[in-house]
Amino acid sequence: MTTLQTGGATVRLPQIHDPDLLIFVRHGQTEWNREGRMQGHLDIPLNGTGREQAASNGVRLRDFMKREGFDPTAFDFVASPLGRTRNTMELLRDGMGLGVDGYRLEERLLELTFGEWEGFRLEDLADKEQELLLQRRADKWRFVPPGGESYEMLADRVGDWLKSVLQPTVVVAHGGVFRVLRGWLEGLESANVPKLDVPQDKVFVWRNGQFSAI
């Protein structure tokens, strides 16, 4: 298991693996994304915008692979097992002109769980959970919501998955997953990882030691 011992200070994540080609897509928008609610492991479906984003990302990825001369059948397609990521993967593959069922599921790519806070917006918790929200603001990397996970804990399981990537891969997962994935691949400071922006209408390509967005 990949374990990052951080003590109490911010640390720079080591590059534990550098795959030749890794393509990441975040699931499309849900109503809870739009409302700013914490989803975590709750299975919230894509909304209309999210379905359009997923289909458009499929066309974008199809065109990219064609330009680069990549054979999509040589890629391992992997998704988080939640419904919003499976739906995104199927719309993505359809947009690429591929069969919608040609992918596998990976439990280690599940989103960070917010435990008892799932379904709430941060402003909903402002009065009842003021002390915990202050702790979260002070150290979002290590903060564990009641019954949930920290980014540090998420990084542990995503890091284990990353080390298993041995062939060109397309992964559909979540915002938190991409943040810690970038942390491992780019060797980022742990305090900066939770702040990374993860748009839902982009395809991210890792090759030659860096990410680019298409």
PDB file of C-alpha atoms in Angstrom:
ATOM      1  CA  MET A   1       0.000   0.000   0.000  1.00  0.00           C
ATOM      2  CA  THR A   2       1.197   3.522  -0.802  1.00  0.00           C
ATOM      3  CA  THR A   3       1.474   5.441   2.455  1.00  0.00           C
ATOM      4  CA  LEU A   4       2.566   9.054   2.729  1.00  0.00           C
ATOM      5  CA  GLN A   5       3.753   9.974   6.224  1.00  0.00           C
ATOM      6  CA  THR A   6       3.148  13.689   6.609  1.00  0.00           C
ATOM      7  CA  GLY A   7       3.295  14.460  10.314  1.00  0.00           C
ATOM      8  CA  GLY A   8       1.863  17.941  10.738  1.00  0.00           C
ATOM      9  CA  ALA A   9       3.409  19.913   7.891  1.00  0.00           C
ATOM     10  CA  THR A  10       2.757  20.177   4.185  1.00  0.00           C
ATOM     11  CA  VAL A  11       4.917  17.817   2.132  1.00  0.00           C
ATOM     12  CA  ARG A  12       5.762  17.349  -1.511  1.00  0.00           C
ATOM     13  CA  LEU A  13       4.265  14.153  -2.892  1.00  0.00           C
ATOM     14  CA  PRO A  14       6.857  11.902  -4.554  1.00  0.00           C
ATOM     15  CA  GLN A  15       6.327  10.715  -8.113  1.00  0.00           C
ATOM     16  CA  ILE A  16       5.526   7.074  -7.380  1.00  0.00           C
ATOM     17  CA  HIS A  17       4.894   6.082 -11.020  1.00  0.00           C
ATOM     18  CA  ASP A  18       5.147   7.768 -14.419  1.00  0.00           C
ATOM     19  CA  PRO A  19       2.859   5.995 -16.927  1.00  0.00           C
ATOM     20  CA  ASP A  20       3.625   6.546 -20.594  1.00  0.00           C
ATOM     21  CA  LEU A  21       0.065   7.616 -21.442  1.00  0.00           C
ATOM     22  CA  LEU A  22      -2.824   8.232 -19.060  1.00  0.00           C
ATOM     23  CA  ILE A  23      -6.013  10.049 -20.050  1.00  0.00           C
ATOM     24  CA  PHE A  24      -8.378  11.367 -17.369  1.00  0.00           C
ATOM     25  CA  VAL A  25     -11.967  12.572 -17.660  1.00  0.00           C
ATOM     26  CA  ARG A  26     -14.052  13.805 -14.753  1.00  0.00           C
ATOM     27  CA  HIS A  27     -17.696  12.736 -14.734  1.00  0.00           C
ATOM     28  CA  GLY A  28     -20.179  15.224 -16.163  1.00  0.00           C
ATOM     29  CA  GLN A  29     -22.113  17.687 -14.058  1.00  0.00           C
ATOM     30  CA  THR A  30     -24.845  16.602 -11.640  1.00  0.00           C
ATOM     31  CA  GLU A  31     -27.482  18.761  -9.996  1.00  0.00           C
ATOM     32  CA  TRP A  32     -25.521  18.516  -6.757  1.00  0.00           C
ATOM     33  CA  ASN A  33     -22.406  19.801  -8.527  1.00  0.00           C
ATOM     34  CA  ARG A  34     -24.457  22.728  -9.757  1.00  0.00           C
ATOM     35  CA  GLU A  35     -25.819  23.393  -6.258  1.00  0.00           C
ATOM     36  CA  GLY A  36     -22.432  23.018  -4.543  1.00  0.00           C
ATOM     37  CA  ARG A  37     -23.449  19.968  -2.490  1.00  0.00           C
ATOM     38  CA  MET A  38     -20.935  17.371  -1.313  1.00  0.00           C
ATOM     39  CA  GLN A  39     -21.612  14.108  -3.165  1.00  0.00           C
ATOM     40  CA  GLY A  40     -18.866  11.713  -2.134  1.00  0.00           C
ATOM     41  CA  HIS A  41     -20.145   8.147  -2.410  1.00  0.00           C
ATOM     42  CA  LEU A  42     -23.801   9.080  -2.907  1.00  0.00           C
ATOM     43  CA  ASP A  43     -24.942   8.042  -6.373  1.00  0.00           C
ATOM     44  CA  ILE A  44     -26.210  11.285  -7.903  1.00  0.00           C
ATOM     45  CA  PRO A  45     -27.006  11.028 -11.663  1.00  0.00           C
ATOM     46  CA  LEU A  46     -25.783  13.311 -14.415  1.00  0.00           C
ATOM     47  CA  ASN A  47     -28.009  16.210 -15.393  1.00  0.00           C
ATOM     48  CA  GLY A  48     -28.554  17.374 -18.980  1.00  0.00           C
ATOM     49  CA  THR A  49     -25.411  19.503 -18.951  1.00  0.00           C
ATOM     50  CA  GLY A  50     -23.406  16.578 -17.599  1.00  0.00           C
ATOM     51  CA  ARG A  51     -24.602  14.241 -20.329  1.00  0.00           C
ATOM     52  CA  GLU A  52     -23.669  16.818 -22.977  1.00  0.00           C
ATOM     53  CA  GLN A  53     -20.221  17.278 -21.410  1.00  0.00           C
ATOM     54  CA  ALA A  54     -19.583  13.520 -21.409  1.00  0.00           C
ATOM     55  CA  ALA A  55     -20.656  13.084 -25.036  1.00  0.00           C
ATOM     56  CA  SER A  56     -18.600  16.100 -26.145  1.00  0.00           C
ATOM     57  CA  ASN A  57     -15.556  14.771 -24.319  1.00  0.00           C
ATOM     58  CA  GLY A  58     -15.975  11.520 -26.248  1.00  0.00           C
ATOM     59  CA  VAL A  59     -15.866  13.359 -29.566  1.00  0.00           C
ATOM     60  CA  ARG A  60     -12.904  15.403 -28.332  1.00  0.00           C
ATOM     61  CA  LEU A  61     -11.029  12.255 -27.326  1.00  0.00           C
ATOM     62  CA  ARG A  62     -11.907  10.472 -30.592  1.00  0.00           C
ATOM     63  CA  ASP A  63     -10.493  13.368 -32.615  1.00  0.00           C
ATOM     64  CA  PHE A  64      -7.366  13.530 -30.437  1.00  0.00           C
ATOM     65  CA  MET A  65      -6.636   9.832 -30.858  1.00  0.00           C
ATOM     66  CA  LYS A  66      -7.172  10.084 -34.606  1.00  0.00           C
ATOM     67  CA  ARG A  67      -4.745  13.031 -34.873  1.00  0.00           C
ATOM     68  CA  GLU A  68      -2.123  11.226 -32.797  1.00  0.00           C
ATOM     69  CA  GLY A  69      -2.531   7.900 -34.583  1.00  0.00           C
ATOM     70  CA  PHE A  70      -3.619   6.048 -31.428  1.00  0.00           C
ATOM     71  CA  ASP A  71      -5.699   2.892 -31.618  1.00  0.00           C
ATOM     72  CA  PRO A  72      -8.430   3.218 -28.946  1.00  0.00           C
ATOM     73  CA  THR A  73      -8.744  -0.566 -28.721  1.00  0.00           C
ATOM     74  CA  ALA A  74      -5.197  -0.648 -27.290  1.00  0.00           C
ATOM     75  CA  PHE A  75      -6.305   1.374 -24.247  1.00  0.00           C
ATOM     76  CA  ASP A  76      -7.562   0.088 -20.933  1.00  0.00           C
ATOM     77  CA  PHE A  77     -10.818   1.937 -20.124  1.00  0.00           C
ATOM     78  CA  VAL A  78     -11.423   2.164 -16.360  1.00  0.00           C
ATOM     79  CA  ALA A  79     -14.154   3.902 -14.344  1.00  0.00           C
ATOM     80  CA  SER A  80     -15.159   4.485 -10.758  1.00  0.00           C
ATOM     81  CA  PRO A  81     -18.138   2.221  -9.983  1.00  0.00           C
ATOM     82  CA  LEU A  82     -20.573   5.049  -9.173  1.00  0.00           C
ATOM     83  CA  GLY A  83     -23.452   5.664 -11.590  1.00  0.00           C
ATOM     84  CA  ARG A  84     -22.349   9.141 -12.647  1.00  0.00           C
ATOM     85  CA  THR A  85     -18.922   7.856 -13.713  1.00  0.00           C
ATOM     86  CA  ARG A  86     -20.310   4.776 -15.463  1.00  0.00           C
ATOM     87  CA  ASN A  87     -22.817   6.932 -17.349  1.00  0.00           C
ATOM     88  CA  THR A  88     -20.034   9.348 -18.307  1.00  0.00           C
ATOM     89  CA  MET A  89     -17.813   6.509 -19.523  1.00  0.00           C
ATOM     90  CA  GLU A  90     -20.601   5.057 -21.653  1.00  0.00           C
ATOM     91  CA  LEU A  91     -21.435   8.435 -23.218  1.00  0.00           C
ATOM     92  CA  LEU A  92     -17.701   9.034 -23.750  1.00  0.00           C
ATOM     93  CA  ARG A  93     -17.211   5.698 -25.508  1.00  0.00           C
ATOM     94  CA  ASP A  94     -20.329   6.247 -27.601  1.00  0.00           C
ATOM     95  CA  GLY A  95     -18.946   9.621 -28.675  1.00  0.00           C
ATOM     96  CA  MET A  96     -15.738   7.854 -29.671  1.00  0.00           C
ATOM     97  CA  GLY A  97     -17.691   5.379 -31.806  1.00  0.00           C
ATOM     98  CA  LEU A  98     -16.934   2.480 -29.446  1.00  0.00           C
ATOM     99  CA  GLY A  99     -19.221  -0.038 -27.762  1.00  0.00           C
ATOM    100  CA  VAL A 100     -20.511   1.417 -24.517  1.00  0.00           C
ATOM    101  CA  ASP A 101     -19.701  -1.644 -22.397  1.00  0.00           C
ATOM    102  CA  GLY A 102     -15.996  -2.009 -23.188  1.00  0.00           C
ATOM    103  CA  TYR A 103     -14.633  -0.849 -19.831  1.00  0.00           C
ATOM    104  CA  ARG A 104     -14.015  -2.132 -16.315  1.00  0.00           C
ATOM    105  CA  LEU A 105     -14.697  -0.773 -12.826  1.00  0.00           C
ATOM    106  CA  GLU A 106     -12.129   0.087 -10.162  1.00  0.00           C
ATOM    107  CA  GLU A 107     -13.137   0.567  -6.508  1.00  0.00           C
ATOM    108  CA  ARG A 108      -9.963   2.508  -5.697  1.00  0.00           C
ATOM    109  CA  LEU A 109     -11.193   5.304  -7.997  1.00  0.00           C
ATOM    110  CA  LEU A 110     -14.262   6.057  -5.861  1.00  0.00           C
ATOM    111  CA  GLU A 111     -14.610   9.687  -4.847  1.00  0.00           C
ATOM    112  CA  LEU A 112     -13.521  10.973  -1.462  1.00  0.00           C
ATOM    113  CA  THR A 113     -16.352  10.253   0.953  1.00  0.00           C
ATOM    114  CA  PHE A 114     -17.638  13.164   3.041  1.00  0.00           C
ATOM    115  CA  GLY A 115     -19.404  10.831   5.474  1.00  0.00           C
ATOM    116  CA  GLU A 116     -22.167  12.579   7.430  1.00  0.00           C
ATOM    117  CA  TRP A 117     -21.693  15.747   5.391  1.00  0.00           C
ATOM    118  CA  GLU A 118     -22.779  14.225   2.081  1.00  0.00           C
ATOM    119  CA  GLY A 119     -25.778  16.055   0.661  1.00  0.00           C
ATOM    120  CA  PHE A 120     -24.944  19.313   2.423  1.00  0.00           C
ATOM    121  CA  ARG A 121     -23.381  22.526   1.176  1.00  0.00           C
ATOM    122  CA  LEU A 122     -20.675  24.040   3.348  1.00  0.00           C
ATOM    123  CA  GLU A 123     -22.919  27.004   4.111  1.00  0.00           C
ATOM    124  CA  ASP A 124     -25.546  24.597   5.450  1.00  0.00           C
ATOM    125  CA  LEU A 125     -23.046  23.498   8.106  1.00  0.00           C
ATOM    126  CA  ALA A 126     -21.793  26.942   9.091  1.00  0.00           C
ATOM    127  CA  ASP A 127     -23.663  27.148  12.411  1.00  0.00           C
ATOM    128  CA  LYS A 128     -23.678  23.530  13.568  1.00  0.00           C
ATOM    129  CA  GLU A 129     -20.148  22.568  12.492  1.00  0.00           C
ATOM    130  CA  GLN A 130     -18.243  25.833  12.842  1.00  0.00           C
ATOM    131  CA  GLU A 131     -15.281  24.328  14.704  1.00  0.00           C
ATOM    132  CA  LEU A 132     -14.881  21.486  12.219  1.00  0.00           C
ATOM    133  CA  LEU A 133     -15.117  23.884   9.291  1.00  0.00           C
ATOM    134  CA  LEU A 134     -12.309  25.938  10.810  1.00  0.00           C
ATOM    135  CA  GLN A 135     -10.204  22.774  11.112  1.00  0.00           C
ATOM    136  CA  ARG A 136     -10.962  21.974   7.475  1.00  0.00           C
ATOM    137  CA  ARG A 137      -9.929  25.450   6.370  1.00  0.00           C
ATOM    138  CA  ALA A 138      -6.669  25.176   8.317  1.00  0.00           C
ATOM    139  CA  ASP A 139      -5.636  21.800   6.837  1.00  0.00           C
ATOM    140  CA  LYS A 140      -7.868  20.501   4.062  1.00  0.00           C
ATOM    141  CA  TRP A 141      -5.346  17.783   3.125  1.00  0.00           C
ATOM    142  CA  ARG A 142      -5.631  15.963   6.480  1.00  0.00           C
ATOM    143  CA  PHE A 143      -9.115  16.989   7.587  1.00  0.00           C
ATOM    144  CA  VAL A 144     -11.502  14.040   8.059  1.00  0.00           C
ATOM    145  CA  PRO A 145     -15.228  14.956   8.074  1.00  0.00           C
ATOM    146  CA  PRO A 146     -17.417  12.921  10.446  1.00  0.00           C
ATOM    147  CA  GLY A 147     -17.526   9.388   9.053  1.00  0.00           C
ATOM    148  CA  GLY A 148     -15.569  10.424   5.965  1.00  0.00           C
ATOM    149  CA  GLU A 149     -12.083  10.510   4.453  1.00  0.00           C
ATOM    150  CA  SER A 150      -9.301  13.050   4.164  1.00  0.00           C
ATOM    151  CA  TYR A 151      -7.471  13.852   0.943  1.00  0.00           C
ATOM    152  CA  GLU A 152      -4.479  12.147   2.523  1.00  0.00           C
ATOM    153  CA  MET A 153      -6.506   8.930   2.866  1.00  0.00           C
ATOM    154  CA  LEU A 154      -7.805   9.254  -0.688  1.00  0.00           C
ATOM    155  CA  ALA A 155      -4.261   9.705  -1.966  1.00  0.00           C
ATOM    156  CA  ASP A 156      -3.289   6.388  -0.392  1.00  0.00           C
ATOM    157  CA  ARG A 157      -5.761   4.288  -2.390  1.00  0.00           C
ATOM    158  CA  VAL A 158      -5.427   6.306  -5.616  1.00  0.00           C
ATOM    159  CA  GLY A 159      -1.657   5.933  -5.348  1.00  0.00           C
ATOM    160  CA  ASP A 160      -2.042   2.167  -5.131  1.00  0.00           C
ATOM    161  CA  TRP A 161      -4.134   2.223  -8.298  1.00  0.00           C
ATOM    162  CA  LEU A 162      -1.688   4.502 -10.120  1.00  0.00           C
ATOM    163  CA  LYS A 163       1.170   2.064  -9.560  1.00  0.00           C
ATOM    164  CA  SER A 164      -0.877  -0.619 -11.329  1.00  0.00           C
ATOM    165  CA  VAL A 165      -1.191   1.374 -14.598  1.00  0.00           C
ATOM    166  CA  LEU A 166       1.042  -0.491 -17.051  1.00  0.00           C
ATOM    167  CA  GLN A 167      -0.609   0.261 -20.407  1.00  0.00           C
ATOM    168  CA  PRO A 168      -2.241   3.282 -22.079  1.00  0.00           C
ATOM    169  CA  THR A 169      -5.346   4.006 -20.017  1.00  0.00           C
ATOM    170  CA  VAL A 170      -8.488   6.143 -20.149  1.00  0.00           C
ATOM    171  CA  VAL A 171      -9.946   6.720 -16.699  1.00  0.00           C
ATOM    172  CA  VAL A 172     -13.275   8.315 -15.786  1.00  0.00           C
ATOM    173  CA  ALA A 173     -13.473   9.279 -12.134  1.00  0.00           C
ATOM    174  CA  HIS A 174     -14.029  12.228  -9.792  1.00  0.00           C
ATOM    175  CA  GLY A 175     -12.675  15.654  -8.941  1.00  0.00           C
ATOM    176  CA  GLY A 176     -10.973  14.529  -5.731  1.00  0.00           C
ATOM    177  CA  VAL A 177      -9.412  11.559  -7.494  1.00  0.00           C
ATOM    178  CA  PHE A 178      -7.911  13.775 -10.197  1.00  0.00           C
ATOM    179  CA  ARG A 179      -6.532  16.205  -7.630  1.00  0.00           C
ATOM    180  CA  VAL A 180      -4.550  13.532  -5.799  1.00  0.00           C
ATOM    181  CA  LEU A 181      -3.590  11.876  -9.090  1.00  0.00           C
ATOM    182  CA  ARG A 182      -2.069  15.177 -10.222  1.00  0.00           C
ATOM    183  CA  GLY A 183      -0.377  15.448  -6.849  1.00  0.00           C
ATOM    184  CA  TRP A 184       1.381  12.108  -7.305  1.00  0.00           C
ATOM    185  CA  LEU A 185       2.246  12.608 -10.978  1.00  0.00           C
ATOM    186  CA  GLU A 186       3.435  16.217 -10.724  1.00  0.00           C
ATOM    187  CA  GLY A 187       5.041  16.001  -7.279  1.00  0.00           C
ATOM    188  CA  LEU A 188       2.861  18.777  -5.817  1.00  0.00           C
ATOM    189  CA  GLU A 189       2.784  20.180  -2.305  1.00  0.00           C
ATOM    190  CA  SER A 190       0.081  18.378  -0.344  1.00  0.00           C
ATOM    191  CA  ALA A 191      -1.535  21.643   0.804  1.00  0.00           C
ATOM    192  CA  ASN A 192      -2.082  22.673  -2.838  1.00  0.00           C
ATOM    193  CA  VAL A 193      -3.712  19.432  -3.996  1.00  0.00           C
ATOM    194  CA  PRO A 194      -7.257  20.098  -2.630  1.00  0.00           C
ATOM    195  CA  LYS A 195      -7.276  23.523  -4.321  1.00  0.00           C
ATOM    196  CA  LEU A 196      -6.836  22.216  -7.880  1.00  0.00           C
ATOM    197  CA  ASP A 197      -9.586  23.025 -10.364  1.00  0.00           C
ATOM    198  CA  VAL A 198     -11.057  20.035 -12.239  1.00  0.00           C
ATOM    199  CA  PRO A 199     -13.405  21.119 -15.051  1.00  0.00           C
ATOM    200  CA  GLN A 200     -15.948  18.622 -16.330  1.00  0.00           C
ATOM    201  CA  ASP A 201     -15.745  19.645 -19.987  1.00  0.00           C
ATOM    202  CA  LYS A 202     -12.066  18.818 -20.585  1.00  0.00           C
ATOM    203  CA  VAL A 203      -9.974  15.745 -21.308  1.00  0.00           C
ATOM    204  CA  PHE A 204      -6.608  15.618 -19.513  1.00  0.00           C
ATOM    205  CA  VAL A 205      -3.673  13.786 -21.098  1.00  0.00           C
ATOM    206  CA  TRP A 206      -0.559  12.751 -19.150  1.00  0.00           C
ATOM    207  CA  ARG A 207       2.466  12.002 -21.348  1.00  0.00           C
ATOM    208  CA  ASN A 208       6.113  13.059 -21.492  1.00  0.00           C
ATOM    209  CA  GLY A 209       5.976  13.947 -17.793  1.00  0.00           C
ATOM    210  CA  GLN A 210       3.192  16.540 -17.940  1.00  0.00           C
ATOM    211  CA  PHE A 211      -0.549  17.064 -18.236  1.00  0.00           C
ATOM    212  CA  SER A 212      -2.210  18.872 -21.110  1.00  0.00           C
ATOM    213  CA  ALA A 213      -5.917  19.591 -21.588  1.00  0.00           C
ATOM    214  CA  ILE A 214      -7.750  18.931 -24.830  1.00  0.00           C
TER     215      ILE A 214
END
